[in-house]
């Protein structure tokens, strides 16, 4: 592939197949969530959905451009001209190059998790003839939805998830309030640089989107209950948030994945930050620290903010770049609504009923665009991590895409 300046970049894809009979099987291409994260590495022996997939496919695990073993995009190497070419549409063109070079032009079955599902929809928009079947897990993107509406829905989901978290662990209401108060008065320096501010601490709400997220957050908070804002606690917070720095594409392009000509043709302009300000006192933690206010402090979720480049040590290097991308007005199209409408490609999708990352109501709208060849499984049995938590999800979606199951 090529970057924004025309320079060649490498894109790495790993093939996983059975040693016996694997060469005769068709190809399945897996697209990872993100943006900005590589494909998972296979274990020996294989586990999870991959164990089932190699019985039927030669599985291709793509390190999307800029991640993993593909040409790296780090906080030290990013520039505006190049990073703008690392969005969904460019990833799809990389997939087409892989299909030609690795698969001899054979059709692909696609499996897209979260942002990987966004890539699947872009693929269906651009090269539907290349796709045999498409499976999406918690990845039916909000096609045509303006970016501010995406974050309005995200804040609403997070408020509901915070209520559930505090209902499960009521002892954490005062603990979170106390931590936030201490950090508001005096932010703490972190072991690898940067600082733990109250606003950064509240980003731990991102953990709440997986099946084990409530326990992960509660257990992290327990360190503080026993030891205060100790080095151990600060290190635990840093570990929980390190992906923002080690995978900076997520930070600089997260809002941009919602910017395209048929939804938000202009800039994202730090949408989540603007939406939070419009929501007023409910999302102003300072108000909830006032005497007499016993409302729980709300944690934020899958959002990025301009101030992160001040609080995260490694993100300081991309502050100017992130602001430039937030102001970018000429994002091209990602989805073709005419191509997606009543798709001829057999598709199946898992939608988590109260997903805090990909809004269910928007996913249902996208499902209606795709039409009757999409079989949609909407359930509260799984959180966003359903494919990882329950490998049988893969087999079920495959049966749906073959028309053997409705949901």
Short mmCIF file of C-alpha atoms in Angstrom, two decimals:
data_model
loop_
_atom_site.label_atom_id
_atom_site.label_comp_id
_atom_site.label_asym_id
_atom_site.label_seq_id
_atom_site.Cartn_x
_atom_site.Cartn_y
_atom_site.Cartn_z
CA UNK A 1 0.00 0.00 0.00
CA UNK A 2 0.91 3.68 -0.04
CA UNK A 3 0.73 6.36 2.61
CA UNK A 4 -0.56 9.88 2.16
CA UNK A 5 2.78 11.11 0.82
CA UNK A 6 2.96 8.34 -1.79
CA UNK A 7 5.57 6.32 0.08
CA UNK A 8 5.28 2.56 0.12
CA UNK A 9 4.11 0.91 3.32
CA UNK A 10 3.90 -2.77 4.20
CA UNK A 11 0.75 -4.52 5.35
CA UNK A 12 1.14 -7.79 7.22
CA UNK A 13 -1.33 -10.65 7.09
CA UNK A 14 -0.95 -14.03 8.78
CA UNK A 15 -2.55 -17.18 7.38
CA UNK A 16 -3.77 -19.78 9.88
CA UNK A 17 -4.91 -23.15 8.55
CA UNK A 18 -4.89 -26.82 9.33
CA UNK A 19 -1.76 -28.63 8.25
CA UNK A 20 -3.90 -31.36 6.70
CA UNK A 21 -6.50 -30.40 4.06
CA UNK A 22 -6.19 -26.68 4.84
CA UNK A 23 -4.99 -25.69 1.37
CA UNK A 24 -8.25 -26.77 -0.25
CA UNK A 25 -10.44 -24.56 1.95
CA UNK A 26 -11.80 -21.11 1.08
CA UNK A 27 -10.50 -17.93 2.70
CA UNK A 28 -11.89 -16.04 5.67
CA UNK A 29 -10.46 -12.58 6.42
CA UNK A 30 -10.73 -11.32 10.00
CA UNK A 31 -10.93 -7.58 10.64
CA UNK A 32 -10.07 -6.47 14.16
CA UNK A 33 -11.77 -3.82 16.27
CA UNK A 34 -10.20 -0.44 16.87
CA UNK A 35 -9.23 1.60 15.00
CA UNK A 36 -5.54 1.13 15.51
CA UNK A 37 -5.19 -2.43 16.78
CA UNK A 38 -3.58 -5.50 15.17
CA UNK A 39 -5.24 -8.87 14.79
CA UNK A 40 -5.00 -11.27 17.74
CA UNK A 41 -2.09 -13.69 17.75
CA UNK A 42 -3.04 -17.37 17.50
CA UNK A 43 -2.28 -19.64 20.40
CA UNK A 44 -1.00 -23.22 20.30
CA UNK A 45 -3.26 -25.12 20.40
CA UNK A 46 -5.77 -22.83 18.76
CA UNK A 47 -8.58 -21.56 20.93
CA UNK A 48 -11.71 -19.42 20.74
CA UNK A 49 -13.53 -18.79 17.47
CA UNK A 50 -10.31 -19.43 15.50
CA UNK A 51 -10.35 -23.10 16.50
CA UNK A 52 -13.75 -23.52 14.83
CA UNK A 53 -12.92 -21.31 11.86
CA UNK A 54 -9.92 -23.37 10.66
CA UNK A 55 -12.19 -26.39 10.26
CA UNK A 56 -13.88 -24.57 7.39
CA UNK A 57 -11.46 -21.85 6.23
CA UNK A 58 -7.96 -20.69 5.66
CA UNK A 59 -8.07 -17.76 8.07
CA UNK A 60 -6.29 -14.50 7.31
CA UNK A 61 -5.47 -12.32 10.32
CA UNK A 62 -4.75 -8.80 9.08
CA UNK A 63 -2.65 -6.28 10.97
CA UNK A 64 -4.49 -3.24 9.63
CA UNK A 65 -2.20 -0.58 8.19
CA UNK A 66 -0.20 1.13 10.91
CA UNK A 67 -0.57 -1.68 13.45
CA UNK A 68 1.25 -4.82 14.55
CA UNK A 69 3.81 -6.00 11.98
CA UNK A 70 2.53 -3.64 9.30
CA UNK A 71 4.49 -0.40 8.84
CA UNK A 72 4.13 1.23 12.23
CA UNK A 73 2.33 4.46 12.99
CA UNK A 74 3.54 5.60 16.40
CA UNK A 75 3.43 8.88 18.27
CA UNK A 76 6.99 9.41 17.01
CA UNK A 77 6.32 8.76 13.30
CA UNK A 78 2.82 10.11 12.58
CA UNK A 79 2.24 13.07 10.30
CA UNK A 80 -0.99 14.63 9.06
CA UNK A 81 -0.61 13.78 5.37
CA UNK A 82 0.04 10.12 6.10
CA UNK A 83 -2.30 9.34 8.98
CA UNK A 84 -5.37 10.66 7.15
CA UNK A 85 -4.89 7.69 4.79
CA UNK A 86 -5.26 5.11 7.55
CA UNK A 87 -9.05 5.11 7.73
CA UNK A 88 -11.60 2.46 6.81
CA UNK A 89 -11.57 3.09 3.06
CA UNK A 90 -7.80 2.59 2.86
CA UNK A 91 -7.99 -0.61 4.93
CA UNK A 92 -10.54 -2.00 2.47
CA UNK A 93 -8.19 -1.34 -0.45
CA UNK A 94 -5.44 -3.15 1.43
CA UNK A 95 -7.80 -6.10 1.76
CA UNK A 96 -8.37 -6.09 -1.98
CA UNK A 97 -4.63 -6.18 -2.58
CA UNK A 98 -4.36 -9.14 -0.21
CA UNK A 99 -7.24 -10.89 -1.97
CA UNK A 100 -5.42 -10.52 -5.28
CA UNK A 101 -1.91 -11.40 -4.07
CA UNK A 102 -2.62 -14.06 -1.43
CA UNK A 103 -5.96 -15.52 -2.47
CA UNK A 104 -5.55 -15.42 -6.24
CA UNK A 105 -8.65 -13.26 -6.57
CA UNK A 106 -10.93 -15.76 -4.82
CA UNK A 107 -13.94 -14.42 -2.98
CA UNK A 108 -13.60 -13.84 0.75
CA UNK A 109 -15.79 -14.54 3.73
CA UNK A 110 -15.37 -11.60 6.09
CA UNK A 111 -15.53 -11.56 9.88
CA UNK A 112 -15.51 -8.09 11.42
CA UNK A 113 -15.46 -7.36 15.15
CA UNK A 114 -16.54 -3.85 16.23
CA UNK A 115 -14.58 -1.39 14.03
CA UNK A 116 -13.77 -4.42 11.89
CA UNK A 117 -17.49 -4.54 11.12
CA UNK A 118 -17.29 -0.91 9.99
CA UNK A 119 -14.60 -2.07 7.56
CA UNK A 120 -16.86 -4.90 6.37
CA UNK A 121 -19.60 -2.37 5.55
CA UNK A 122 -17.10 -0.23 3.65
CA UNK A 123 -16.03 -3.37 1.76
CA UNK A 124 -19.66 -4.13 0.90
CA UNK A 125 -19.97 -0.53 -0.32
CA UNK A 126 -16.92 -0.70 -2.56
CA UNK A 127 -16.24 -4.27 -3.67
CA UNK A 128 -19.37 -6.36 -3.01
CA UNK A 129 -18.43 -8.74 -5.81
CA UNK A 130 -15.35 -9.75 -3.79
CA UNK A 131 -17.34 -11.04 -0.82
CA UNK A 132 -18.82 -14.52 -0.42
CA UNK A 133 -20.38 -13.87 2.99
CA UNK A 134 -20.05 -11.26 5.72
CA UNK A 135 -20.23 -11.83 9.48
CA UNK A 136 -20.29 -8.86 11.86
CA UNK A 137 -20.00 -9.01 15.63
CA UNK A 138 -21.05 -5.82 17.41
CA UNK A 139 -19.96 -3.93 14.31
CA UNK A 140 -23.03 -2.69 12.41
CA UNK A 141 -21.77 0.88 12.05
CA UNK A 142 -24.03 3.94 12.42
CA UNK A 143 -24.18 4.52 8.67
CA UNK A 144 -25.36 8.03 7.84
CA UNK A 145 -25.55 9.15 11.49
CA UNK A 146 -23.88 12.51 12.27
CA UNK A 147 -20.94 12.24 14.66
CA UNK A 148 -22.59 14.35 17.38
CA UNK A 149 -25.58 11.98 17.43
CA UNK A 150 -23.19 9.05 17.82
CA UNK A 151 -21.70 10.57 20.97
CA UNK A 152 -25.05 11.70 22.36
CA UNK A 153 -26.10 8.06 22.25
CA UNK A 154 -22.77 6.94 23.72
CA UNK A 155 -23.10 9.26 26.71
CA UNK A 156 -26.66 8.03 27.30
CA UNK A 157 -25.51 4.38 27.24
CA UNK A 158 -22.64 5.19 29.59
CA UNK A 159 -24.94 6.87 32.10
CA UNK A 160 -27.09 3.73 32.18
CA UNK A 161 -24.03 1.47 32.47
CA UNK A 162 -22.64 3.56 35.34
CA UNK A 163 -25.93 3.14 37.19
CA UNK A 164 -25.67 -0.62 36.77
CA UNK A 165 -22.08 -0.64 37.94
CA UNK A 166 -22.86 1.33 41.08
CA UNK A 167 -25.91 -0.86 41.74
CA UNK A 168 -23.66 -3.93 41.65
CA UNK A 169 -20.93 -2.29 43.73
CA UNK A 170 -22.60 0.43 45.85
CA UNK A 171 -19.50 0.68 48.03
CA UNK A 172 -17.67 2.11 45.01
CA UNK A 173 -19.86 5.23 44.83
CA UNK A 174 -18.00 6.98 47.63
CA UNK A 175 -14.68 5.45 46.69
CA UNK A 176 -14.86 6.90 43.16
CA UNK A 177 -16.03 10.24 44.56
CA UNK A 178 -13.09 10.32 46.99
CA UNK A 179 -10.54 9.44 44.29
CA UNK A 180 -11.96 12.07 41.94
CA UNK A 181 -11.88 14.69 44.71
CA UNK A 182 -8.25 13.93 45.51
CA UNK A 183 -7.21 14.03 41.85
CA UNK A 184 -9.16 17.22 41.23
CA UNK A 185 -7.26 18.88 44.07
CA UNK A 186 -3.90 17.39 43.14
CA UNK A 187 -3.28 15.37 39.94
CA UNK A 188 -0.70 12.60 40.45
CA UNK A 189 2.36 12.00 38.26
CA UNK A 190 2.34 8.54 36.69
CA UNK A 191 5.25 6.07 36.63
CA UNK A 192 5.89 6.29 32.86
CA UNK A 193 5.16 10.01 32.59
CA UNK A 194 1.94 11.91 32.16
CA UNK A 195 -0.41 12.68 34.98
CA UNK A 196 -3.50 11.13 36.48
CA UNK A 197 -6.13 13.84 36.56
CA UNK A 198 -9.73 13.38 37.62
CA UNK A 199 -10.88 13.51 34.00
CA UNK A 200 -8.35 10.87 32.96
CA UNK A 201 -9.29 8.64 35.88
CA UNK A 202 -12.95 8.78 34.80
CA UNK A 203 -11.98 7.32 31.42
CA UNK A 204 -11.72 3.97 33.20
CA UNK A 205 -15.41 3.65 32.37
CA UNK A 206 -14.19 2.30 29.04
CA UNK A 207 -13.66 -1.01 30.87
CA UNK A 208 -17.42 -1.43 31.38
CA UNK A 209 -18.13 -2.57 27.83
CA UNK A 210 -16.93 -6.16 28.18
CA UNK A 211 -18.52 -9.06 30.01
CA UNK A 212 -15.92 -8.87 32.79
CA UNK A 213 -15.66 -5.08 32.77
CA UNK A 214 -17.53 -4.36 35.98
CA UNK A 215 -15.34 -6.75 37.91
CA UNK A 216 -12.18 -5.42 36.26
CA UNK A 217 -13.03 -1.87 37.28
CA UNK A 218 -14.12 -2.85 40.77
CA UNK A 219 -10.96 -4.87 41.36
CA UNK A 220 -8.81 -1.96 40.18
CA UNK A 221 -10.61 0.40 42.56
CA UNK A 222 -10.05 -2.06 45.40
CA UNK A 223 -6.33 -1.36 45.17
CA UNK A 224 -7.06 2.24 46.10
CA UNK A 225 -9.43 1.24 48.89
CA UNK A 226 -6.64 -0.61 50.63
CA UNK A 227 -3.64 1.55 49.71
CA UNK A 228 -4.90 4.99 48.66
CA UNK A 229 -3.39 6.64 45.58
CA UNK A 230 -0.31 4.49 45.93
CA UNK A 231 2.28 3.66 43.31
CA UNK A 232 0.57 0.28 42.87
CA UNK A 233 -2.76 1.96 42.14
CA UNK A 234 -1.25 4.50 39.75
CA UNK A 235 0.54 1.71 37.90
CA UNK A 236 -2.71 -0.29 37.65
CA UNK A 237 -4.52 2.70 36.13
CA UNK A 238 -1.67 3.27 33.72
CA UNK A 239 -1.77 -0.36 32.55
CA UNK A 240 -5.53 -0.16 32.02
CA UNK A 241 -5.11 2.90 29.80
CA UNK A 242 -1.81 2.21 28.05
CA UNK A 243 -3.44 1.38 24.70
CA UNK A 244 -4.15 5.07 24.14
CA UNK A 245 -0.39 5.61 23.93
CA UNK A 246 0.81 2.34 22.41
CA UNK A 247 -1.94 2.38 19.74
CA UNK A 248 -2.27 6.11 18.99
CA UNK A 249 -4.26 5.65 15.77
CA UNK A 250 -7.21 5.09 18.08
CA UNK A 251 -6.77 8.54 19.61
CA UNK A 252 -6.18 10.55 16.47
CA UNK A 253 -8.69 8.79 14.18
CA UNK A 254 -11.43 7.59 16.50
CA UNK A 255 -13.81 10.45 15.75
CA UNK A 256 -12.77 10.49 12.10
CA UNK A 257 -14.26 7.04 11.50
CA UNK A 258 -17.67 8.72 11.81
CA UNK A 259 -16.82 11.56 9.41
CA UNK A 260 -17.79 10.96 5.80
CA UNK A 261 -19.57 12.80 3.04
CA UNK A 262 -23.02 11.28 3.68
CA UNK A 263 -23.13 11.77 7.46
CA UNK A 264 -20.67 14.33 8.85
CA UNK A 265 -19.05 16.01 5.82
CA UNK A 266 -17.33 18.63 7.99
CA UNK A 267 -14.89 18.27 10.88
CA UNK A 268 -15.49 16.22 14.01
CA UNK A 269 -14.26 19.26 16.00
CA UNK A 270 -13.78 17.10 19.12
CA UNK A 271 -17.38 15.95 19.02
CA UNK A 272 -17.43 13.99 22.30
CA UNK A 273 -15.98 16.96 24.15
CA UNK A 274 -18.60 19.32 22.71
CA UNK A 275 -21.46 16.91 23.40
CA UNK A 276 -20.31 16.44 27.00
CA UNK A 277 -20.31 20.21 27.53
CA UNK A 278 -23.83 20.48 26.12
CA UNK A 279 -25.09 17.82 28.51
CA UNK A 280 -24.38 20.17 31.40
CA UNK A 281 -24.22 19.33 35.08
CA UNK A 282 -24.93 15.60 34.66
CA UNK A 283 -21.50 15.12 33.07
CA UNK A 284 -19.65 17.79 35.03
CA UNK A 285 -17.93 15.84 37.78
CA UNK A 286 -17.10 19.03 39.69
CA UNK A 287 -20.82 19.60 40.31
CA UNK A 288 -21.15 16.13 41.83
CA UNK A 289 -18.37 16.86 44.29
CA UNK A 290 -20.28 19.78 45.80
CA UNK A 291 -21.51 19.42 49.41
CA UNK A 292 -24.98 17.93 49.56
CA UNK A 293 -24.82 16.34 46.10
CA UNK A 294 -24.89 12.59 46.65
CA UNK A 295 -25.26 11.62 42.98
CA UNK A 296 -22.62 9.15 41.79
CA UNK A 297 -19.83 10.54 39.63
CA UNK A 298 -20.28 9.30 36.06
CA UNK A 299 -17.46 7.62 34.18
CA UNK A 300 -16.87 8.22 30.48
CA UNK A 301 -16.63 5.48 27.88
CA UNK A 302 -15.53 5.14 24.26
CA UNK A 303 -14.70 8.79 23.65
CA UNK A 304 -11.55 10.76 22.97
CA UNK A 305 -10.87 14.32 24.12
CA UNK A 306 -8.47 17.06 23.12
CA UNK A 307 -7.04 17.28 26.65
CA UNK A 308 -5.73 13.71 26.47
CA UNK A 309 -2.65 15.12 24.72
CA UNK A 310 -1.92 17.01 27.96
CA UNK A 311 -2.56 14.13 30.38
CA UNK A 312 -0.98 11.19 28.50
CA UNK A 313 2.80 11.48 28.16
CA UNK A 314 3.16 9.88 24.71
CA UNK A 315 0.19 11.72 23.21
CA UNK A 316 1.90 15.08 23.73
CA UNK A 317 3.84 14.36 20.53
CA UNK A 318 0.65 14.17 18.46
CA UNK A 319 -1.29 17.06 20.01
CA UNK A 320 -0.93 19.29 16.95
CA UNK A 321 -1.74 16.40 14.62
CA UNK A 322 -4.85 15.41 16.59
CA UNK A 323 -6.13 18.99 16.55
CA UNK A 324 -5.49 19.23 12.81
CA UNK A 325 -7.44 16.04 12.15
CA UNK A 326 -10.30 17.24 14.37
CA UNK A 327 -10.46 20.36 12.18
CA UNK A 328 -10.18 18.50 8.85
CA UNK A 329 -13.13 19.32 6.58
CA UNK A 330 -12.53 17.21 3.49
CA UNK A 331 -13.03 13.64 4.67
CA UNK A 332 -14.11 11.50 1.75
CA UNK A 333 -16.99 9.03 1.64
CA UNK A 334 -16.73 5.70 3.46
CA UNK A 335 -20.09 4.05 2.81
CA UNK A 336 -22.15 3.96 -0.39
CA UNK A 337 -25.80 3.81 0.65
CA UNK A 338 -26.92 2.72 -2.83
CA UNK A 339 -24.44 -0.17 -2.82
CA UNK A 340 -25.43 -1.23 0.70
CA UNK A 341 -29.17 -1.08 0.07
CA UNK A 342 -30.66 -4.59 -0.13
CA UNK A 343 -27.23 -6.15 -0.50
CA UNK A 344 -27.00 -9.36 -2.49
CA UNK A 345 -24.22 -10.65 -0.21
CA UNK A 346 -25.43 -13.03 2.53
CA UNK A 347 -24.72 -11.38 5.89
CA UNK A 348 -25.22 -12.15 9.57
CA UNK A 349 -24.70 -9.81 12.50
CA UNK A 350 -24.56 -10.05 16.27
CA UNK A 351 -25.88 -6.91 18.00
CA UNK A 352 -25.49 -6.50 21.76
CA UNK A 353 -28.70 -5.08 23.18
CA UNK A 354 -27.07 -2.49 25.43
CA UNK A 355 -23.67 -2.14 23.77
CA UNK A 356 -21.88 0.96 25.10
CA UNK A 357 -19.51 1.13 22.12
CA UNK A 358 -21.76 0.63 19.06
CA UNK A 359 -25.28 1.94 19.58
CA UNK A 360 -27.92 -0.75 19.02
CA UNK A 361 -30.58 1.60 17.65
CA UNK A 362 -28.19 2.84 14.98
CA UNK A 363 -27.18 -0.75 14.19
CA UNK A 364 -30.83 -1.61 13.63
CA UNK A 365 -31.13 1.28 11.17
CA UNK A 366 -28.11 -0.01 9.27
CA UNK A 367 -29.59 -3.51 9.28
CA UNK A 368 -32.73 -2.10 7.64
CA UNK A 369 -30.58 -0.54 4.88
CA UNK A 370 -28.86 -3.88 4.17
CA UNK A 371 -32.22 -5.58 3.75
CA UNK A 372 -33.39 -9.19 3.88
CA UNK A 373 -30.03 -10.80 3.09
CA UNK A 374 -28.83 -9.69 6.51
CA UNK A 375 -29.91 -11.89 9.38
CA UNK A 376 -29.61 -9.97 12.62
CA UNK A 377 -29.22 -11.53 16.07
CA UNK A 378 -30.02 -8.96 18.76
CA UNK A 379 -29.43 -10.23 22.29
CA UNK A 380 -28.59 -9.16 25.84
CA UNK A 381 -26.71 -12.42 26.35
CA UNK A 382 -23.42 -10.78 25.38
CA UNK A 383 -21.62 -7.51 25.81
CA UNK A 384 -19.36 -6.05 23.13
CA UNK A 385 -16.90 -8.89 23.71
CA UNK A 386 -19.32 -11.64 22.67
CA UNK A 387 -17.10 -13.16 19.96
CA UNK A 388 -14.20 -13.46 22.41
CA UNK A 389 -16.37 -14.60 25.32
CA UNK A 390 -18.34 -17.28 23.48
CA UNK A 391 -16.64 -18.86 20.46
CA UNK A 392 -19.94 -20.53 19.46
CA UNK A 393 -21.02 -17.08 18.23
CA UNK A 394 -18.90 -17.68 15.12
CA UNK A 395 -20.60 -20.96 14.20
CA UNK A 396 -24.04 -19.51 14.81
CA UNK A 397 -23.43 -16.48 12.61
CA UNK A 398 -22.06 -18.71 9.88
CA UNK A 399 -25.20 -20.86 10.00
CA UNK A 400 -27.27 -17.66 9.78
CA UNK A 401 -25.32 -16.41 6.78
CA UNK A 402 -25.87 -19.76 5.07
CA UNK A 403 -29.61 -19.39 5.67
CA UNK A 404 -29.85 -22.33 8.05
CA UNK A 405 -30.87 -20.15 11.02
CA UNK A 406 -32.86 -16.95 11.19
CA UNK A 407 -31.22 -15.77 14.45
#
